[in-house]
CSV table of C-alpha atoms in Angstrom, one decimal:
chain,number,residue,atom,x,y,z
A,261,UNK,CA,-64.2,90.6,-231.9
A,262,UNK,CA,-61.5,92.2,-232.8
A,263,UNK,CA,-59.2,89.7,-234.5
A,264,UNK,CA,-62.6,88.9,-236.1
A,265,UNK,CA,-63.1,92.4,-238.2
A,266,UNK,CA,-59.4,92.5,-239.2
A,267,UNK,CA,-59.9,89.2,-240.5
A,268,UNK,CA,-63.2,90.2,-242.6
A,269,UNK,CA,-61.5,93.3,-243.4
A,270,UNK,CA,-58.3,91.9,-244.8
A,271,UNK,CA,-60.8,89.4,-246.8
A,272,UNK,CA,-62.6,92.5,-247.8
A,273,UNK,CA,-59.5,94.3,-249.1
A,274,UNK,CA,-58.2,91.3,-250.9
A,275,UNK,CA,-61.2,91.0,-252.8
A,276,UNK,CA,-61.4,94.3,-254.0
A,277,UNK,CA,-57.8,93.8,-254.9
A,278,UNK,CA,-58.6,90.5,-256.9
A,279,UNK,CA,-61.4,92.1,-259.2
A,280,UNK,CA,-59.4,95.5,-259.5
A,281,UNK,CA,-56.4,93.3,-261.1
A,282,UNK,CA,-58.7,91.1,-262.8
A,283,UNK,CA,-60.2,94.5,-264.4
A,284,UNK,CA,-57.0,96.0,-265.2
A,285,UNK,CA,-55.7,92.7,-267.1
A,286,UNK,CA,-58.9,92.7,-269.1
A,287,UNK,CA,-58.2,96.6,-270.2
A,288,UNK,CA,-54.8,96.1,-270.5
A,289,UNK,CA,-55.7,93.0,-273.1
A,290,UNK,CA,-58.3,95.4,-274.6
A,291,UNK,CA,-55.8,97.9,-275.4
A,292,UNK,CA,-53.5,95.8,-276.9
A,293,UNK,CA,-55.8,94.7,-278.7
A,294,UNK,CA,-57.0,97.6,-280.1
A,295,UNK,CA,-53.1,98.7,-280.7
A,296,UNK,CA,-52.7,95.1,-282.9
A,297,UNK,CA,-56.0,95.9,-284.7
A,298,UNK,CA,-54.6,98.9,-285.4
A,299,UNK,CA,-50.9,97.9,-286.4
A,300,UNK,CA,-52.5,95.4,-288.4
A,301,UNK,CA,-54.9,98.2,-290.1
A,302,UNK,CA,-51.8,100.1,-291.1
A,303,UNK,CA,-49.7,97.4,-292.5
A,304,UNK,CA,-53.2,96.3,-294.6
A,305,UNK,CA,-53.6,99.5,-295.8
A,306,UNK,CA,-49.8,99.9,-297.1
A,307,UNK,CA,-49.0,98.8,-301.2
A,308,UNK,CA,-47.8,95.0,-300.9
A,309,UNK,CA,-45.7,96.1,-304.1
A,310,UNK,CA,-44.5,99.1,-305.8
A,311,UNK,CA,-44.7,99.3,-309.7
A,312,UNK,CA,-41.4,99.0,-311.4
A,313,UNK,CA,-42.0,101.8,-314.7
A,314,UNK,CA,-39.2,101.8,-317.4
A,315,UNK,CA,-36.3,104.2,-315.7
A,316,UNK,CA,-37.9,104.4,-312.4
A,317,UNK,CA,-37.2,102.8,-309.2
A,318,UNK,CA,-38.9,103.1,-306.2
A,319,UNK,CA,-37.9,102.1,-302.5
A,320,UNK,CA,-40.1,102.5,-299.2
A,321,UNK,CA,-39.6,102.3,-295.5
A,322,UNK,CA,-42.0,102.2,-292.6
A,323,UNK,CA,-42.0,102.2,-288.6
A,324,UNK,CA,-45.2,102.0,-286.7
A,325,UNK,CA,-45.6,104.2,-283.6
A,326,UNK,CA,-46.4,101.4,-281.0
A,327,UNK,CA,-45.0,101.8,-278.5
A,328,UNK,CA,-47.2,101.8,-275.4
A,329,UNK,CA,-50.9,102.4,-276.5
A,330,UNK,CA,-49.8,105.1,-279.7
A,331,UNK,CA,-50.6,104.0,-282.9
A,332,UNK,CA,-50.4,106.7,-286.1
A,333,UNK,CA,-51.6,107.1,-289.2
A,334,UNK,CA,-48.7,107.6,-291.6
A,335,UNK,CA,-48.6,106.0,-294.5
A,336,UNK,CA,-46.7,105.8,-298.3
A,337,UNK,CA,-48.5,105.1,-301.8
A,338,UNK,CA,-47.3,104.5,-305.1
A,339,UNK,CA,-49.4,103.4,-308.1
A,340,UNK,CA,-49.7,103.8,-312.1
A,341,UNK,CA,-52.3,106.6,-313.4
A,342,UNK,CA,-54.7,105.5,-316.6
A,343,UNK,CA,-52.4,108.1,-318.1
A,344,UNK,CA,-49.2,106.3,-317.6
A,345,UNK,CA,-47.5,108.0,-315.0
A,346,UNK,CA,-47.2,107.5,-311.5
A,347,UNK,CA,-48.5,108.6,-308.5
A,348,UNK,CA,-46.8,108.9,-305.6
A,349,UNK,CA,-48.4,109.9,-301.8
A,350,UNK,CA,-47.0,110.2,-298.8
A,351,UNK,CA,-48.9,111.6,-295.7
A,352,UNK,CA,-49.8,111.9,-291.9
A,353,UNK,CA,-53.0,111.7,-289.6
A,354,UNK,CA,-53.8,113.7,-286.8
A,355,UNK,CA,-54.0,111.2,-284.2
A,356,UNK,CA,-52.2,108.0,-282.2
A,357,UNK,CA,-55.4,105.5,-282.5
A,358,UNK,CA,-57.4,103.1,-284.2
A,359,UNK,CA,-59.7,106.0,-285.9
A,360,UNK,CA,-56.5,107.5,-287.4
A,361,UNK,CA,-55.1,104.2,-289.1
A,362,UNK,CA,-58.6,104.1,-289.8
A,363,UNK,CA,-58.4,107.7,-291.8
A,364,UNK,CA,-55.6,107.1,-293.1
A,365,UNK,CA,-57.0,104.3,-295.3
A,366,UNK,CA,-59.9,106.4,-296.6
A,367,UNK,CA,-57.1,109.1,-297.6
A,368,UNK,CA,-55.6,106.7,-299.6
A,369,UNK,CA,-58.1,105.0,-301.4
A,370,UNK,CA,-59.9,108.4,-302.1
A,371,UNK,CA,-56.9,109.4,-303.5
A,372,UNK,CA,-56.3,106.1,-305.7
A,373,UNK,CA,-60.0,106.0,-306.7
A,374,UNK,CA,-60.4,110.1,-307.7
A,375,UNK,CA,-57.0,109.7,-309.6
A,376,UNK,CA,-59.3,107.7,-312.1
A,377,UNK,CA,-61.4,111.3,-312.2
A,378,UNK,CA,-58.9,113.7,-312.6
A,379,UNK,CA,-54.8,113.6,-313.1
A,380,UNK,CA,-54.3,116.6,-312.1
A,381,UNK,CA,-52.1,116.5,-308.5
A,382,UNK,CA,-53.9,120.0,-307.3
A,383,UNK,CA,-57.2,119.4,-308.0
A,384,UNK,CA,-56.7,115.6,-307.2
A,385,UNK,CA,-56.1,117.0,-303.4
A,386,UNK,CA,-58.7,119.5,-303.5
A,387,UNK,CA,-61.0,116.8,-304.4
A,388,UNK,CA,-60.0,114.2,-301.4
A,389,UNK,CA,-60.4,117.3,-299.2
A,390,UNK,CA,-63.8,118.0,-300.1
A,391,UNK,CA,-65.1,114.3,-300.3
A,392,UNK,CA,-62.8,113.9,-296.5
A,393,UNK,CA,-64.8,117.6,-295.4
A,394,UNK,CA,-68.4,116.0,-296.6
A,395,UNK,CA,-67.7,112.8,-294.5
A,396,UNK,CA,-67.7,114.8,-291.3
A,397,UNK,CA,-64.8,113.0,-289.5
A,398,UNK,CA,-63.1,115.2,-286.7
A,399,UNK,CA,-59.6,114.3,-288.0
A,400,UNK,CA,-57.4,115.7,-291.0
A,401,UNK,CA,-54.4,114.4,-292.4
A,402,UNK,CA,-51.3,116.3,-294.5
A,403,UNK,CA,-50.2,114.8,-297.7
A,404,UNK,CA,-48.2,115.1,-300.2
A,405,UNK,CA,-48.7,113.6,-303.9
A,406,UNK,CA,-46.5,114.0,-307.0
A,407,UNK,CA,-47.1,113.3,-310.8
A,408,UNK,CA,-44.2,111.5,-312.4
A,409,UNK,CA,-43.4,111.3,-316.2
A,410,UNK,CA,-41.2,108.4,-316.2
A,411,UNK,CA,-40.3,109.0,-319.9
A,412,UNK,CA,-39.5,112.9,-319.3
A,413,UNK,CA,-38.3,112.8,-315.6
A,414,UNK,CA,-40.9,115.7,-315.2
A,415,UNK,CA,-42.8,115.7,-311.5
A,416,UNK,CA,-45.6,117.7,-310.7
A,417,UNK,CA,-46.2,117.8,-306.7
A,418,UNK,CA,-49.1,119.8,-304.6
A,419,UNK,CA,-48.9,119.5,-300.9
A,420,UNK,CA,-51.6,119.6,-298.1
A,421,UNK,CA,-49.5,120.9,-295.2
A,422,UNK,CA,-47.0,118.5,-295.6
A,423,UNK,CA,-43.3,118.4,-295.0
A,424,UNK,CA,-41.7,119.2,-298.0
A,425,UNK,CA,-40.3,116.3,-300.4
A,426,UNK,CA,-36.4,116.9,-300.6
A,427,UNK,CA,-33.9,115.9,-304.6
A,428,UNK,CA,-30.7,115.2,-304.5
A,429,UNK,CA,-28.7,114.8,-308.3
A,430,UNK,CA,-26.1,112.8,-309.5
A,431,UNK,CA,-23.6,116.1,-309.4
A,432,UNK,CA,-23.4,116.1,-305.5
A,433,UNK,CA,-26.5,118.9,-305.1
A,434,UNK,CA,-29.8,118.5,-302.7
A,435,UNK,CA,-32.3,121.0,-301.8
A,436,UNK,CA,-36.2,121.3,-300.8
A,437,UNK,CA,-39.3,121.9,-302.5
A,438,UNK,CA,-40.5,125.4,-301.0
A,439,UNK,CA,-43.3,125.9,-303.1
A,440,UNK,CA,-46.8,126.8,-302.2
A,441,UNK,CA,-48.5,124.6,-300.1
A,442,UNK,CA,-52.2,124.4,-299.2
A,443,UNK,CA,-54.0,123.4,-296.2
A,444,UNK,CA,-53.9,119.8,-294.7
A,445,UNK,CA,-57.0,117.9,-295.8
A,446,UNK,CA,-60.5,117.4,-294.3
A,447,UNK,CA,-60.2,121.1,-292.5
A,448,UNK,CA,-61.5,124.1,-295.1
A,449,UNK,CA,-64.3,122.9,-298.4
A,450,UNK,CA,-63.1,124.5,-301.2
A,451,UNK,CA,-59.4,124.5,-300.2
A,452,UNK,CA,-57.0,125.4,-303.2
A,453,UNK,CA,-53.4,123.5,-303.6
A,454,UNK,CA,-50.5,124.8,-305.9
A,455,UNK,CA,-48.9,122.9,-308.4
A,456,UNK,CA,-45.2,122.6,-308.2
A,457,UNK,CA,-43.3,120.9,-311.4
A,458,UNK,CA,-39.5,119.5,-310.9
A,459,UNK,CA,-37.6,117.9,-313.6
A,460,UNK,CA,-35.6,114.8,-312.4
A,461,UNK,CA,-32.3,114.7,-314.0
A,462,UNK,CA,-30.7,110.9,-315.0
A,463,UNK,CA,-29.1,110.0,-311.9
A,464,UNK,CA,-31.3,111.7,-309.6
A,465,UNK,CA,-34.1,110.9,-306.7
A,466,UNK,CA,-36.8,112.7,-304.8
A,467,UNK,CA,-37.2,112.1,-301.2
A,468,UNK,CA,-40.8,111.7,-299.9
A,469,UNK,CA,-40.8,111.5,-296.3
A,470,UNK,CA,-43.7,112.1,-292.9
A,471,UNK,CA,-42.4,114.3,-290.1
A,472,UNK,CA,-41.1,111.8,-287.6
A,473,UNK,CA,-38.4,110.8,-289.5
A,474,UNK,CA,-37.1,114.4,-289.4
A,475,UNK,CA,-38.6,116.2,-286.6
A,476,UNK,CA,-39.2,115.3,-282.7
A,477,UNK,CA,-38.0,116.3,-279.3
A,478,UNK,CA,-34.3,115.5,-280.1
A,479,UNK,CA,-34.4,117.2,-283.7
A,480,UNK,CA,-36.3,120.4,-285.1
A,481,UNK,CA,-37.6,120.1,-288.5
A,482,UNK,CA,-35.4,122.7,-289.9
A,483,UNK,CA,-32.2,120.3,-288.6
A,484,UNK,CA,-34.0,117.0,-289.6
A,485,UNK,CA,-34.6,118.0,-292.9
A,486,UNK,CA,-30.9,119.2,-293.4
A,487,UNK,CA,-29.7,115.7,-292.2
A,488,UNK,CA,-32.2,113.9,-294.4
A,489,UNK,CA,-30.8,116.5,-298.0
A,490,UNK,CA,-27.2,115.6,-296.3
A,491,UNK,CA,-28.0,111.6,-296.5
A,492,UNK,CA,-29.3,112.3,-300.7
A,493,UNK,CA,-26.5,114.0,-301.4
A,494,UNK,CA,-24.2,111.8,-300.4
A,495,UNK,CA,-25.8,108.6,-301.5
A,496,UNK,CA,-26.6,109.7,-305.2
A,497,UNK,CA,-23.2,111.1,-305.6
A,498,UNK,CA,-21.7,107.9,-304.6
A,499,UNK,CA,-24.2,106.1,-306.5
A,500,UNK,CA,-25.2,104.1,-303.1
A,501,UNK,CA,-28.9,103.3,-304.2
A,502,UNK,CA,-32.1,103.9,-303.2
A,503,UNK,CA,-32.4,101.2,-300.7
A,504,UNK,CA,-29.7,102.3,-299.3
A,505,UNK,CA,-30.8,105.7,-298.7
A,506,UNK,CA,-34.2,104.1,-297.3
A,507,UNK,CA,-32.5,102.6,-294.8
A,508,UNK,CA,-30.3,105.0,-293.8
A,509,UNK,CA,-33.2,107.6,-293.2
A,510,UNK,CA,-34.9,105.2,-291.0
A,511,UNK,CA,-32.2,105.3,-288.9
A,512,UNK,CA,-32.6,109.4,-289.3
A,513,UNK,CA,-35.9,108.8,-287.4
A,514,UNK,CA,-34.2,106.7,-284.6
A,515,UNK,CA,-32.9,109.7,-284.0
A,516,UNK,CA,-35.6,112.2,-283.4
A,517,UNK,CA,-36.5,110.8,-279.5
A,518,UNK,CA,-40.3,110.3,-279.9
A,519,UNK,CA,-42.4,107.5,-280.7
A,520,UNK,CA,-44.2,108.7,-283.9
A,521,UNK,CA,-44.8,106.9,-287.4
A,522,UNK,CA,-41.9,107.3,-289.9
A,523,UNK,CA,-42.8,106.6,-293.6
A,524,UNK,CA,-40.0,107.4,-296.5
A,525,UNK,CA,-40.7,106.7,-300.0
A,526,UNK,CA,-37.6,107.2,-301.9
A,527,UNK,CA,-37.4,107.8,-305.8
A,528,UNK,CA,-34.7,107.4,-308.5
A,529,UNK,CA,-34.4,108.3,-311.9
A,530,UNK,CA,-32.5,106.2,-314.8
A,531,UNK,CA,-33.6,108.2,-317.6
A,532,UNK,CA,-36.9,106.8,-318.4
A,533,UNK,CA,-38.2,104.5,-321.6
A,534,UNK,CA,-36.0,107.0,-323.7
């Protein structure tokens, strides 16, 4: 009798064991499902090219936070305005999951579609938080967007609790934009956001960047961002390129030891169609 129930227990226990592995390989293969879905979301939601205005060029790099089950939200954007300049986002969702790849492409395209309404890179942002606030959604993103004259070299930025974009000129010089900066969007209706203007000088380029390629367990933001003015400096003044620097601030956000999205959108001024 004996034998007998160690037998039928052993059977027992195997069983459960079977269906409890058979259960975890059929959430594991969910997940990573959901984290391809996801990946694939991003990468959809990304510009498959980057307009090429007279005196402007434009170079972009991207790293997806997958590793494991996290999967961001960052992403980059650059498009011409009915009024002939350019537009230029970069920004971050709260979030590692499918609904905040999922955000992020509503942030963009209500940005791309309201640029059509208004020009204006303040109000612009004020409206996308509004129309972001009416939808309801418990996430929020930070952004940054900038107004280039490609013919003037004049930007005009407005941030959403974004990182600041970081210049660097032919002459060896690099610095931040400090200026004003308003709350990230989808959080507060009615939410105001500073205009900030910047004149790119011939030579020059304007670093738009998300906070894991300057900020993370292994790098504090105040640090990161020095590295990343370090790298523009030294690239324009040795007249290195923009791809160049694109590449070498991805391997800024190697550095950071954490497993977030990195998006850089680099910028660099020839002197316009003058």
């Amino acid at each position: 009798m004996f034998r007998a129930r160690a037998a039928d227990d052993g059977g027992e226990l195997l069983a459960k064991l079977g269906a409890l592995t058979a259960q975890a390989r059929e959430l594991a293969k969910s997940q990573r499902s959901r984290v391809e879905l996801a990946v694939a979301l991003q990468r959809g939601m990304l510009p498959q090219d980057l307009p090429h205005p007279p005196g402007v060029r434009l170079a972009a790099g991207y790293m997806p936070a997958h590793h494991g089950l996290n999967v961001g939200g960052d992403w980059y954007d650059a498009f011409t305005m009915p009024d002939g300049r350019v537009g230029l986002s970069i920004g971050d969702v709260q979030g590692h999951n499918i609904e905040a790849a999922a955000f992020m492409g509503q942030v963009r395209v209500g940005l791309r579609a309201l640029a059509h309404v208004t020009n204006d890179p303040g109000e612009l942002l004020a409206r996308t938080n509004d129309l972001l606030v009416s939808l309801g959604a418990d996430l929020f993103a930070t952004c940054i967007f900038l107004r280039l004259d490609p013919a003037t070299g004049v930007l005009e930025c407005a941030r959403a609790g974004h990182v600041p974009y970081i210049w660097a000129t032919a002459d060896g010089r690099s610095g931040a934009d400090g200026g004003e900066c308003g709350p990230p969007l989808g959080v507060l209706e009615g939410a105001e956001y500073p205009v900030v203007c910047h004149r790119l000088t011939v030579g020059s380029v304007v670093v738009l960047l998300t906070d894991g390629v300057v900020e993370g367990p292994s790098l504090s933001l105040d640090e990161g961002l020095s590295r990343a003015m370090r790298l523009a400096e030294v690239h324009t003044a040795a007249g290195l390129g923009i791809d160049a620097l694109a590449s070498s601030l991805m391997r800024l956000a190697d550095t950071v030891g954490h497993e977030d999205d990195a998006a850089v959108l680099v910028v660099g001024h020839d002197g316009g169609a003058g």
